[in-house]
Coordinates of C-alpha atoms in Angstrom, one line a residue:
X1 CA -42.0 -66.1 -44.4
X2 CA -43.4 -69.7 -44.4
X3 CA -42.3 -71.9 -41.2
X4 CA -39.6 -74.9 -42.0
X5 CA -41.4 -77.6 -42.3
X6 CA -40.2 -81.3 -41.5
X7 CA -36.6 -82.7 -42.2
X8 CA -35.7 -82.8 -46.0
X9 CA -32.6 -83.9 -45.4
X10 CA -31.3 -86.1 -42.7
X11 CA -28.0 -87.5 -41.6
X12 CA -27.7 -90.6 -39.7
X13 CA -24.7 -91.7 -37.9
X14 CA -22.7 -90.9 -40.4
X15 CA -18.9 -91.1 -40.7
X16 CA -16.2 -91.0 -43.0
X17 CA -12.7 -92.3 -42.9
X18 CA -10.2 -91.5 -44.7
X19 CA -7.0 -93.0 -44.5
X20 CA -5.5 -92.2 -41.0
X21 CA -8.3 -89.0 -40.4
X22 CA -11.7 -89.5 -39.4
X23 CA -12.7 -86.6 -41.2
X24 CA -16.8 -87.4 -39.8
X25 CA -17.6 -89.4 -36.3
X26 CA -20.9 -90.7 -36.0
X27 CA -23.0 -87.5 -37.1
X28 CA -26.6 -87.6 -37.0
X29 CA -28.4 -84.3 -38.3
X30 CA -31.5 -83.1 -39.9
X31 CA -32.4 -80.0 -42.2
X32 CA -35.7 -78.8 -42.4
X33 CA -37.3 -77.9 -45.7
X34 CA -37.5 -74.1 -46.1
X35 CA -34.8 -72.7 -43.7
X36 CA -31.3 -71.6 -44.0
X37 CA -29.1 -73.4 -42.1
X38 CA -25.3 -72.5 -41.6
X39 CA -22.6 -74.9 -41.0
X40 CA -19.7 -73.9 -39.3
X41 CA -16.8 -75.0 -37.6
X42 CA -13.0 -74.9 -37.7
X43 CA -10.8 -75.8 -40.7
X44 CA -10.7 -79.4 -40.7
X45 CA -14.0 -79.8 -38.6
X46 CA -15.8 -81.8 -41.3
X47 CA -18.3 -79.3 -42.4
X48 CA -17.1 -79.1 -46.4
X49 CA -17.2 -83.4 -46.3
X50 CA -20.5 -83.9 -44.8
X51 CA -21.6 -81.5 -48.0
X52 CA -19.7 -83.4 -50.0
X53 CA -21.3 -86.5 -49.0
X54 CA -25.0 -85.2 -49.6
X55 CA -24.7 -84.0 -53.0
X56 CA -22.6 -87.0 -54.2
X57 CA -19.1 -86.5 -54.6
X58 CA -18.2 -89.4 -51.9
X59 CA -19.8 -92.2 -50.2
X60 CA -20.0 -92.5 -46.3
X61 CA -18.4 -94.7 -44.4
X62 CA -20.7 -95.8 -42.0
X63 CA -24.3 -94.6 -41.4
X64 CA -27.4 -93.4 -44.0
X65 CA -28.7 -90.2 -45.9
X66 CA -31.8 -89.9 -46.2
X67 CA -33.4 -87.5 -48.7
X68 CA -37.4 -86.4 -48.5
X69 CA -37.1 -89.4 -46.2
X70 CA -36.0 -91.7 -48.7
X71 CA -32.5 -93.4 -47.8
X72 CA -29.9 -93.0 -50.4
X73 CA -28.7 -96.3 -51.8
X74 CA -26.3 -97.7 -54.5
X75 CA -24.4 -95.5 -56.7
X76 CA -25.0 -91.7 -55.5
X77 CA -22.9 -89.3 -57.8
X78 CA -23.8 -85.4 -58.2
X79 CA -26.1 -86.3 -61.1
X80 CA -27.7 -88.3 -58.7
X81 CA -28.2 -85.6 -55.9
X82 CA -29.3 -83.5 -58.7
X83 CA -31.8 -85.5 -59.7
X84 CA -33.6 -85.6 -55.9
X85 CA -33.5 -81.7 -55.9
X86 CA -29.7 -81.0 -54.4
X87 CA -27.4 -78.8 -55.4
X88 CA -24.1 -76.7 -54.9
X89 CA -22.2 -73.8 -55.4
X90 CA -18.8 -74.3 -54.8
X91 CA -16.0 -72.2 -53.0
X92 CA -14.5 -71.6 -56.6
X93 CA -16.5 -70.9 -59.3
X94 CA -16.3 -73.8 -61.9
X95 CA -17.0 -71.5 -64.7
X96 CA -15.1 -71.1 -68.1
X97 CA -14.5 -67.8 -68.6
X98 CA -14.5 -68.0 -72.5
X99 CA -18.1 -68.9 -73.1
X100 CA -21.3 -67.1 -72.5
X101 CA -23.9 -67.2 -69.5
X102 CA -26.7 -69.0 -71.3
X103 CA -23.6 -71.1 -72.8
X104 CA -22.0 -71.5 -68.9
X105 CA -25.8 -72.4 -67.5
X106 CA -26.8 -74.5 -70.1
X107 CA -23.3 -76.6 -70.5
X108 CA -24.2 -80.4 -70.8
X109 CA -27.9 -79.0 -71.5
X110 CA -27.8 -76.9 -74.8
X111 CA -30.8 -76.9 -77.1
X112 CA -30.3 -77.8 -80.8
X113 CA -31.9 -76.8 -84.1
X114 CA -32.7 -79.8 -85.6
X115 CA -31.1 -82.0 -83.7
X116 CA -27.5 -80.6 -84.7
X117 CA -27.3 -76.8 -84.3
X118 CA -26.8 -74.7 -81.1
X119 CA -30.0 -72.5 -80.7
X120 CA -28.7 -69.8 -79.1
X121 CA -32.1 -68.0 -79.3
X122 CA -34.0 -70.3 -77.1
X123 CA -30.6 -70.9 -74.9
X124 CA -30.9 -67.1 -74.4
X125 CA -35.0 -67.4 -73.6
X126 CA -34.3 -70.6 -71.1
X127 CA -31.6 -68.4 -69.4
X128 CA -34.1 -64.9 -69.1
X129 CA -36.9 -67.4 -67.7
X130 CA -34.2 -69.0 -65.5
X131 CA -33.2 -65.7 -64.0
X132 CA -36.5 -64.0 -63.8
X133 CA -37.9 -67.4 -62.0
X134 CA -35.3 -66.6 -59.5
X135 CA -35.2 -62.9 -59.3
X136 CA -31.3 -63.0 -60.7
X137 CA -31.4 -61.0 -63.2
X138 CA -28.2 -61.8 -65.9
X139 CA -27.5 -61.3 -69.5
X140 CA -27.6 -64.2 -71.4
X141 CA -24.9 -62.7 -74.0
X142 CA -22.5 -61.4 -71.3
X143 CA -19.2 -63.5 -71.7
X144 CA -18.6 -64.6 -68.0
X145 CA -14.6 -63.8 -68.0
X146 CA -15.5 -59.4 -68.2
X147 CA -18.5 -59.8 -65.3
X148 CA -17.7 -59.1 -61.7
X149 CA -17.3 -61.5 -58.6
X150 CA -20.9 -61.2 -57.7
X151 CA -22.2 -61.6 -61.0
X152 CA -20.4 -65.1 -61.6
X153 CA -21.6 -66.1 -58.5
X154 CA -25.3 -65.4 -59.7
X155 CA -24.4 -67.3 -63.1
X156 CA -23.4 -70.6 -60.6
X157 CA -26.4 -70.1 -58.5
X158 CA -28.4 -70.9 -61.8
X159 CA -26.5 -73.2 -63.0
X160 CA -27.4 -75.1 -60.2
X161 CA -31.0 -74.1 -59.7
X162 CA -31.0 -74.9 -63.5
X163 CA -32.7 -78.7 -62.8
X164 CA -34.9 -77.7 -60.5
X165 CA -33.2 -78.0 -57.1
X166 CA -34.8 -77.1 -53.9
X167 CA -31.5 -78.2 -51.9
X168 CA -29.0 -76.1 -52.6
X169 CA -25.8 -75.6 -50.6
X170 CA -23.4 -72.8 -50.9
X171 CA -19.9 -73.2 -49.3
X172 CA -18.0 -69.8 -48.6
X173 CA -20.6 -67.7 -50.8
X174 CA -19.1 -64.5 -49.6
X175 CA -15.6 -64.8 -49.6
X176 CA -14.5 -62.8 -52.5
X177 CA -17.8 -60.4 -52.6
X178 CA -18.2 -56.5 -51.3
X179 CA -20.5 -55.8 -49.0
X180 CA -23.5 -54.3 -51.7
X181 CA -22.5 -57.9 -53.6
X182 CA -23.3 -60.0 -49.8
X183 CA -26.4 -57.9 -49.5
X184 CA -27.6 -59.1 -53.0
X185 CA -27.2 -62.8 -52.4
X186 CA -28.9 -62.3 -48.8
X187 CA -31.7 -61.4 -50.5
X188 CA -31.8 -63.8 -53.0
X189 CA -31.4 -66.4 -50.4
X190 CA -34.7 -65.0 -48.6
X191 CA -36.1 -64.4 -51.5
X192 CA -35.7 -68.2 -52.4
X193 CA -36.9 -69.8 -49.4
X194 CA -40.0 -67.0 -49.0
X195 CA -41.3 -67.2 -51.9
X196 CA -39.9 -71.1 -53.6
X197 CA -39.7 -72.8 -50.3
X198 CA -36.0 -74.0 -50.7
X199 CA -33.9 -75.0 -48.4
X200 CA -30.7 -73.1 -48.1
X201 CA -27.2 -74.7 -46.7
X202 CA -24.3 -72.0 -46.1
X203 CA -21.0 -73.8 -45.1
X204 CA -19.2 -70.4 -43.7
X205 CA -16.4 -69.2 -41.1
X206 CA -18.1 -65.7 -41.0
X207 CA -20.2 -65.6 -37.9
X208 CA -22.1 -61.9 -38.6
X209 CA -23.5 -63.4 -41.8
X210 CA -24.5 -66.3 -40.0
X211 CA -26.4 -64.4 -37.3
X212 CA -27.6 -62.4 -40.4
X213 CA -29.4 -64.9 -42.8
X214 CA -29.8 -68.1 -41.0
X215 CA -32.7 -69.6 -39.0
X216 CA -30.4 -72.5 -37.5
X217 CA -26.9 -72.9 -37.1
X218 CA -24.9 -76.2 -36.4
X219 CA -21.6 -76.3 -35.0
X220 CA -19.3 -78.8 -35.8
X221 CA -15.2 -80.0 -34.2
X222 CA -13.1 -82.7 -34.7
X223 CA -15.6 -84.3 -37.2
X224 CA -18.2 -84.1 -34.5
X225 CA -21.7 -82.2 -34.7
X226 CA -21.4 -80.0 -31.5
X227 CA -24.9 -79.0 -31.5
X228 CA -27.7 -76.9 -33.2
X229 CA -28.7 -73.8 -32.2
X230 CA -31.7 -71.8 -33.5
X231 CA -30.4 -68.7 -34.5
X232 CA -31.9 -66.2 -32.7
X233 CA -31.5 -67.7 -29.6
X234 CA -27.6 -67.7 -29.7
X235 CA -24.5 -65.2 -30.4
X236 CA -21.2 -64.9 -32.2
X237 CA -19.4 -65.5 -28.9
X238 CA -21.5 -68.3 -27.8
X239 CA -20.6 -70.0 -31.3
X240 CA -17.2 -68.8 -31.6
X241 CA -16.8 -70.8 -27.9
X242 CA -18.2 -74.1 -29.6
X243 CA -16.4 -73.9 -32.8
X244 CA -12.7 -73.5 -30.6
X245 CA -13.8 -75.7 -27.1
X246 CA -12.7 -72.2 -25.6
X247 CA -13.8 -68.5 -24.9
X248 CA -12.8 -66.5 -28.1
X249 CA -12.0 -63.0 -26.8
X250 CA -11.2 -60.7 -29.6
X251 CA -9.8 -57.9 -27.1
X252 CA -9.4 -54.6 -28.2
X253 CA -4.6 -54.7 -27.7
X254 CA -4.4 -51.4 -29.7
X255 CA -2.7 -48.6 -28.0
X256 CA -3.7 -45.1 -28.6
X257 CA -0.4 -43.3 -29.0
X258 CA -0.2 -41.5 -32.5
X259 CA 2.3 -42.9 -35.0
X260 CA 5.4 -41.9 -35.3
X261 CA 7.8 -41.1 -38.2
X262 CA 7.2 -42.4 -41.4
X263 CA 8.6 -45.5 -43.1
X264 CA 7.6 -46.2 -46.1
X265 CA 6.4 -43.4 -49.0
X266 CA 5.3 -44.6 -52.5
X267 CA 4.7 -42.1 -55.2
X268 CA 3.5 -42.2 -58.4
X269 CA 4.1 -46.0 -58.8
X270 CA 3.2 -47.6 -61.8
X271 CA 3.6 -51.0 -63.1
X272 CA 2.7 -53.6 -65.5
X273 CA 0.8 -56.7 -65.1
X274 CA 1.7 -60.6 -66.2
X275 CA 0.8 -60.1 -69.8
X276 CA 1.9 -56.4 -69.6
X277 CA -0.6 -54.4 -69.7
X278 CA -1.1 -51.3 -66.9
X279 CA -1.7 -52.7 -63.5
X280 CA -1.0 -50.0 -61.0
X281 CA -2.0 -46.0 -61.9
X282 CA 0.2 -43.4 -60.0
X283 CA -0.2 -45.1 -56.1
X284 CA 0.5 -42.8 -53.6
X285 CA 0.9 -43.8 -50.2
X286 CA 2.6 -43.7 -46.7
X287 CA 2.9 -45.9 -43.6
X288 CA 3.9 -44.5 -40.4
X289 CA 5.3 -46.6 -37.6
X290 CA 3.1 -47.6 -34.9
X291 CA 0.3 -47.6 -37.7
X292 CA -1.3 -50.3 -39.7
X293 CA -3.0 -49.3 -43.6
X294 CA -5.4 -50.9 -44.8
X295 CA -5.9 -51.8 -48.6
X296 CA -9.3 -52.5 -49.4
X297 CA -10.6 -54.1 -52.7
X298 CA -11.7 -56.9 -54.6
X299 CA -9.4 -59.3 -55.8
X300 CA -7.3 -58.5 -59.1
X301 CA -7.4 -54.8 -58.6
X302 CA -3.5 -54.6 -58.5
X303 CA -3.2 -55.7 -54.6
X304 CA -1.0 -58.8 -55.9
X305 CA 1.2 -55.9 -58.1
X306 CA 1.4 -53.3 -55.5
X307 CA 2.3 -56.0 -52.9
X308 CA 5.1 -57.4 -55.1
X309 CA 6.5 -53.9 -56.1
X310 CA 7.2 -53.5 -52.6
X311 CA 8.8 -56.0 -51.9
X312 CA 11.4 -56.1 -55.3
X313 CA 9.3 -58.9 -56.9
X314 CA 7.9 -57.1 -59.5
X315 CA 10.1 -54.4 -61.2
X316 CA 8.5 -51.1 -61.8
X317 CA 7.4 -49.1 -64.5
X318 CA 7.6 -46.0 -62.8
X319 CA 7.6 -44.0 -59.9
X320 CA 9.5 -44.2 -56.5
X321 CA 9.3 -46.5 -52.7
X322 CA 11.4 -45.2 -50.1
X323 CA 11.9 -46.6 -46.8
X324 CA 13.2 -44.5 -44.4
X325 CA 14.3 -42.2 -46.6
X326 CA 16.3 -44.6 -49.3
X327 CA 14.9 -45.1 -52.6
X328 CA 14.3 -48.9 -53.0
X329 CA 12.8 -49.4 -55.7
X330 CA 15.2 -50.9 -58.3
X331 CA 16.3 -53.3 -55.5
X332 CA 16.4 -57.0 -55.3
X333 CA 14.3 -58.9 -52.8
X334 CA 16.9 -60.2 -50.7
X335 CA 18.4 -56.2 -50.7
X336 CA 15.3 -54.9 -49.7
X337 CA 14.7 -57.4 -47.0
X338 CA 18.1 -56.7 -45.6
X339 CA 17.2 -53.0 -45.4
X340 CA 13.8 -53.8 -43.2
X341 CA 11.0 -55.2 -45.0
X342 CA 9.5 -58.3 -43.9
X343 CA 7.1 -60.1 -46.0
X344 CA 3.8 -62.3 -45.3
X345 CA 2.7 -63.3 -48.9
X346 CA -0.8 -63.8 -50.2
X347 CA -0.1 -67.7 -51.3
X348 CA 1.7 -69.4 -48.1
X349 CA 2.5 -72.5 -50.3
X350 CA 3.8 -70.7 -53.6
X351 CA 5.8 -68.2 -52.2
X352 CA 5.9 -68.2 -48.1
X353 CA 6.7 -71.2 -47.3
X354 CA 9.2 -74.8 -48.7
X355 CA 6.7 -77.0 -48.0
X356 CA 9.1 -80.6 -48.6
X357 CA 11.4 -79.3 -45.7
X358 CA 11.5 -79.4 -41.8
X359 CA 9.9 -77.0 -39.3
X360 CA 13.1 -75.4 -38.0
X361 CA 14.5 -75.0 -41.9
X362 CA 11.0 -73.0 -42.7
X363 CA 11.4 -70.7 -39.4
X364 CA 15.0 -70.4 -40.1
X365 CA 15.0 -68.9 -43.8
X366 CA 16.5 -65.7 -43.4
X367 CA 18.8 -66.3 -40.9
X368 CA 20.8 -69.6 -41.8
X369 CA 24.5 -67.6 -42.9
X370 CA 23.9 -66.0 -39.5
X371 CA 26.8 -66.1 -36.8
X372 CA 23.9 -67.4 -34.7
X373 CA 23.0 -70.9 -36.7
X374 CA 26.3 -71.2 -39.5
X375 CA 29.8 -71.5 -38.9
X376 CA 31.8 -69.5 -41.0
X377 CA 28.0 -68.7 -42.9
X378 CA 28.8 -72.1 -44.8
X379 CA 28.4 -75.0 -42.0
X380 CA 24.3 -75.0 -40.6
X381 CA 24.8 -75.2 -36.9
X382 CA 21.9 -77.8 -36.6
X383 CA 21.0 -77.8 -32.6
X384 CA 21.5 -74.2 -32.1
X385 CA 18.5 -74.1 -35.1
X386 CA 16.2 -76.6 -33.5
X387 CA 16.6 -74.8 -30.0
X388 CA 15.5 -71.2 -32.1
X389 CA 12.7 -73.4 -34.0
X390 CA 11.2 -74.7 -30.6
X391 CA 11.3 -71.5 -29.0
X392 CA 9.6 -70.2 -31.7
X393 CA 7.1 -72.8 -32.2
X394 CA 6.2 -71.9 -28.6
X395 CA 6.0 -68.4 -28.9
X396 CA 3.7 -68.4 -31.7
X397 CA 1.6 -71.7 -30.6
X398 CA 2.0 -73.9 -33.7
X399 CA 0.9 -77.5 -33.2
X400 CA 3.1 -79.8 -34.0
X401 CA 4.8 -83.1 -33.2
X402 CA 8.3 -82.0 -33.4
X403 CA 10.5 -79.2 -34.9
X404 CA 11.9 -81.8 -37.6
X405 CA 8.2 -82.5 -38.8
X406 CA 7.6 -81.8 -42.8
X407 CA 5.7 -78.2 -43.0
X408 CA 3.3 -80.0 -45.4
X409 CA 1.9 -82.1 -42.3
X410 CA 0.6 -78.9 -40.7
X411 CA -2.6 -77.9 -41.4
X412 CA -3.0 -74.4 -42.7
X413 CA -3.6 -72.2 -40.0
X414 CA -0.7 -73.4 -38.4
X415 CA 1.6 -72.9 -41.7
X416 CA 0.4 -69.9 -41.5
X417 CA 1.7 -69.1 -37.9
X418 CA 5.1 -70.6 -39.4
X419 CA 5.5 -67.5 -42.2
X420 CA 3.9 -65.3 -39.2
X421 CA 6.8 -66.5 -36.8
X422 CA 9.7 -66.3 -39.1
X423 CA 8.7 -62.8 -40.6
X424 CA 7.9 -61.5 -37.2
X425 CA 11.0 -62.3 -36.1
X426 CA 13.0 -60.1 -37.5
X427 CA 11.9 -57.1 -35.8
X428 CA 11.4 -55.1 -39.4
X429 CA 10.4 -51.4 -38.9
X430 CA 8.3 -52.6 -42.0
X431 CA 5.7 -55.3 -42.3
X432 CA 4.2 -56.1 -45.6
X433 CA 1.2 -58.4 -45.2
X434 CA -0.9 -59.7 -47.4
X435 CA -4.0 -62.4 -46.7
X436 CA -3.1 -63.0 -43.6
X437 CA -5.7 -65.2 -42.3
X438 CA -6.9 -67.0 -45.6
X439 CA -8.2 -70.7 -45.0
X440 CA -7.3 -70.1 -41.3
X441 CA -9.8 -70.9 -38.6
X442 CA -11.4 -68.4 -36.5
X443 CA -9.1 -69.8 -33.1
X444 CA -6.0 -68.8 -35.5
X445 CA -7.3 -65.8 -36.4
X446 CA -7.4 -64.5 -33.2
X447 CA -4.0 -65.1 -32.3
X448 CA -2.8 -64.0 -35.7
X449 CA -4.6 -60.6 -35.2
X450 CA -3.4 -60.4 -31.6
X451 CA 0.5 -60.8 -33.2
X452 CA -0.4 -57.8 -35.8
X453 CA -1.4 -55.6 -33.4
X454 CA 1.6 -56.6 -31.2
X455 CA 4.0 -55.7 -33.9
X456 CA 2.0 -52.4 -34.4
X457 CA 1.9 -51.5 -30.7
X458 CA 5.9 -51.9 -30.7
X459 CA 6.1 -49.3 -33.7
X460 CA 6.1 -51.0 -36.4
X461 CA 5.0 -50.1 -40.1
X462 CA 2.8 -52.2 -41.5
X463 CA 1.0 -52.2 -45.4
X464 CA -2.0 -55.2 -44.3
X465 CA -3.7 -56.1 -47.6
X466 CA -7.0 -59.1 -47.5
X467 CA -9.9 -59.6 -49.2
X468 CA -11.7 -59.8 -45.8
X469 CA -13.4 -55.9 -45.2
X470 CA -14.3 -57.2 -41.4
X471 CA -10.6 -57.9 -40.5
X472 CA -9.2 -54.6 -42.6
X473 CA -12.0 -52.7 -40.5
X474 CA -10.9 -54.3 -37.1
X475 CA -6.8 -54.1 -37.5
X476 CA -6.1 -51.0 -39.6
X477 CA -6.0 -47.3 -38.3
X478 CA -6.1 -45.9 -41.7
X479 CA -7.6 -47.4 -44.7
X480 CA -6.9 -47.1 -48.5
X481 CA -9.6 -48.6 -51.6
X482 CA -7.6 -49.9 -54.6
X483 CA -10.1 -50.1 -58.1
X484 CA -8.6 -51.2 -61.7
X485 CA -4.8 -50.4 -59.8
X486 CA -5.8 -46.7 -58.6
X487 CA -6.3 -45.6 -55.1
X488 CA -10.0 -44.4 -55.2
X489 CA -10.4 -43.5 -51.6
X490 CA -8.6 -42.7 -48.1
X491 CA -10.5 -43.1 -45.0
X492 CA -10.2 -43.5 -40.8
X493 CA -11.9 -46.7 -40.3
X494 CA -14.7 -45.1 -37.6
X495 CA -15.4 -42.2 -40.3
X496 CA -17.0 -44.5 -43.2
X497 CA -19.5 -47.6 -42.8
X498 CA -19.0 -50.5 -44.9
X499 CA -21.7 -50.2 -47.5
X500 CA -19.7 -46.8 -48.3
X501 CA -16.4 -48.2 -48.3
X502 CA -18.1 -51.4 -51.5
X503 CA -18.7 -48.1 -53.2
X504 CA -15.0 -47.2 -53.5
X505 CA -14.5 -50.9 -53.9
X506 CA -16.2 -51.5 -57.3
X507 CA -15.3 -47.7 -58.3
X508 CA -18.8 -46.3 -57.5
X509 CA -16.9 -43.8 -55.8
X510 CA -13.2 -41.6 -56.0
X511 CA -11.5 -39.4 -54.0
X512 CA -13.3 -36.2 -55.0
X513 CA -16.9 -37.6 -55.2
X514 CA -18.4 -40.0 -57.2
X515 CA -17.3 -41.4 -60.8

């Protein structure tokens, strides 16, 4: 592979203010042409607007860019950046589902007959010498909305490369991919800087991938760059420490007693989707207490349905839950809560959380008619609540300046440790959890996986779905893989690796053998 060569891009004393957050402090940095180089740091660290700034979608502060050693001046949009070689794959594909891939690439772009007419035959031939240029190989007929994660992503990776770049910058590439889909785009990325000489930029929180792909790594906090490290000459803990200003331990809490009787049973649960067509196939599962499950799959598999099934959100169109023994499953949410279940949802804003009210009114959901906090269950016993709130806040470490502080202040690992606290607090024999570290930094995720295994260790029951395959393979002691809403595999953790477990995934694989 050829050796970076001198800075393409440089950064120089730059910050940016926004009102009240100084979101980048006076940060100098330079990327050399023909090397990947990771960005990490925690939520809120400054990584996603120093991106922002180089390709265009806000102006600095204070301090220069300079491109090629050119210094960026006057208006700088993304057309802009684009035009000097720079480009970027965001987080969430900007892709309209309706259209083609040579009609998604070529947007803005399409060639005409005479000036008037879509030519779709030489949109098709730019797209095929696109993807073959780049070694991403795509179907320029394929309507984007039926292709799979990975594919999409391959469809805004041209997109992008489509004028030329040699900058490109991905930020969270991996987050919705299996592991045979994170291989792929691995080795494009080589691919592109051995043999085109780009420069690749990863913004990520997943330190194994960074060790994996990147020949320098810069750390940033608070809006600050930390430092650079090459690569090779550093380790997850060593960056972990940087990114949190603290050791990050990631013990091993588990304890080894087998699980005991079992809590919840599903059988042959079926159900229907938003626009009511089959979203679950005959699920059959169990949770023991003292055990966690894992559910493994990619995203719109029926996770969402199953999770809401189980928790009386969705009603079902067939089949049986029973917890402990008593058939649930034409109860309302507030009735099956009452009988055990507690409930960390995918979307903490939509549906765990009230973000326009206090702290203590969040934490105390649940729980306000109790003889504890009401008087007479009509009449909120207000100091009794913030005492509960504070003691709570404390327990689970959420930062904030007061128990009467707005839950739309926090930032979101810490709303996340407010679902976490209330749901945890009701001692449920079962936990349904779903996402539970989403847009959470890595110092919150170790707490947050501390407190699961916590409630597991105590004998708890607990369903964990997330789209991460790294935390299911750490928490869970059994794991399940979920594919077009059927359960396509069963597996111990230490029995399968994770290249086996994509298979099951993308339905490679079923119980049985292959498909």
């Amino acid at each position: 592979m050829p050796q970076p060569q001198s800075p393409i891009v440089e950064f120089s004393h730059v910050s940016m203010q926004y009102p009240g957050v100084l979101a980048n402090d006076d940060v100098s940095l330079s990327i050399k042409g023909g090397e990947v180089f990771a960005l990490v740091g925690e939520n809120g660290a400054g990584k996603s607007t120093l991106m922002n700034l180089l390709y265009g979608l806000q102006k600095p502060t204070l301090g220069s860019i300079l491109v090629r050693g050119q210094k960026i001046t006057g208006s700088y949009t993304p057309q802009k950046a684009m035009s000097l070689g720079i480009s970027m794959v965001h987080q969430h594909f900007k892709l309209v589902p309706s259209f083609t891939v040579s009609q998604n690439i070529l947007l803005g772009h399409e060639p005409r007959k005479a000036g008037l007419f879509y030519d779709q035959a030489q949109a098709d031939a730019l797209v095929r010498d696109l993807s073959a240029r780049y070694s991403l190989e795509v179907n320029p007929r394929d309507l984007v909305g039926e292709l799979s994660v990975g594919l999409q992503q391959r469809v805004e990776i041209l997109k992008a490369l489509r004028s030329g770049a040699d900058v490109l910058i991905l930020d969270e590439p991996t987050a919705v991919l299996t592991p045979q889909e994170t291989d792929e785009l691995f080795a494009v990325i080589r691919r592109m800087v051995s043999e085109r000489n780009m420069t690749v930029i990863l913004i990520t929180h997943k330190l194994p991938e960074v060790m994996r792909v990147s020949d320098r790594v810069g750390v940033m906090k608070r809006g600050k760059l930390v430092t650079v490290l090459d690569t090779a000459k550093t380790s997850e803990k060593e960056i972990a420490s940087l990114m949190v200003g603290r050791e990050v331990l990631f013990d091993e809490l588990r304890d080894e007693k087998p699980p005991g009787a079992e809590v919840l049973r599903v059988t042959d649960l079926q159900a229907l989707s938003d626009r009511s067509l089959p979203a679950l196939h005959d699920i059959d599962l169990a949770v023991r207490s003292g055990e966690i499950v894992g559910v493994c799959g990619i995203e719109g598999n029926g996770q969402t349905e199953l999770v809401e099934c189980l928790t009386g959100m969705r009603s079902l169109a067939g089949g049986s839950i029973l917890l402990n023994g008593e058939d649930i499953s034409r109860l309302l949410p507030g009735e099956i809560r009452a009988r055990g279940v507690s409930h960390i949802p995918e979307d903490r804003l939509r549906t765990g959380l009230s973000a326009k009210s206090s702290l203590t009114d969040n934490l105390l959901v649940g729980k306000q008619r109790s003889k504890d906090f009401s008087f007479l269950g009509i009449h909120l016993r207000r100091e009794q609540a913030r005492q509960y709130a504070r003691r709570l806040t404390e327990e689970f470490d959420i930062r904030t300046s007061g128990v009467d502080e707005m839950v739309s202040s926090l930032s979101g690992g810490n709303m996340q440790k407010v679902v976490i606290a209330r749901e945890f607090s009701f001692g449920s024999p079962l936990l349904i959890i779903s996402q539970p570290t989403r847009g959470v930094d890595i110092g919150a995720i170790e707490f947050i996986h501390e407190e699961i295994i916590r409630q597991r260790n105590k004998g708890c029951a607990i369903l964990l779905v997330s789209a991460d395959l790294d935390e299911l393979i750490r928490l869970s002691d059994r794991l399940v893989t979920l594919y077009e809403g059927r359960i396509t595999g069963r597996f111990d953790p230490g029995t399968i690796t994770r290249e086996e477990i994509g298979y099951y995934m993308t339905g490679g694989r079923q119980e049985g053998g292959p498909i």
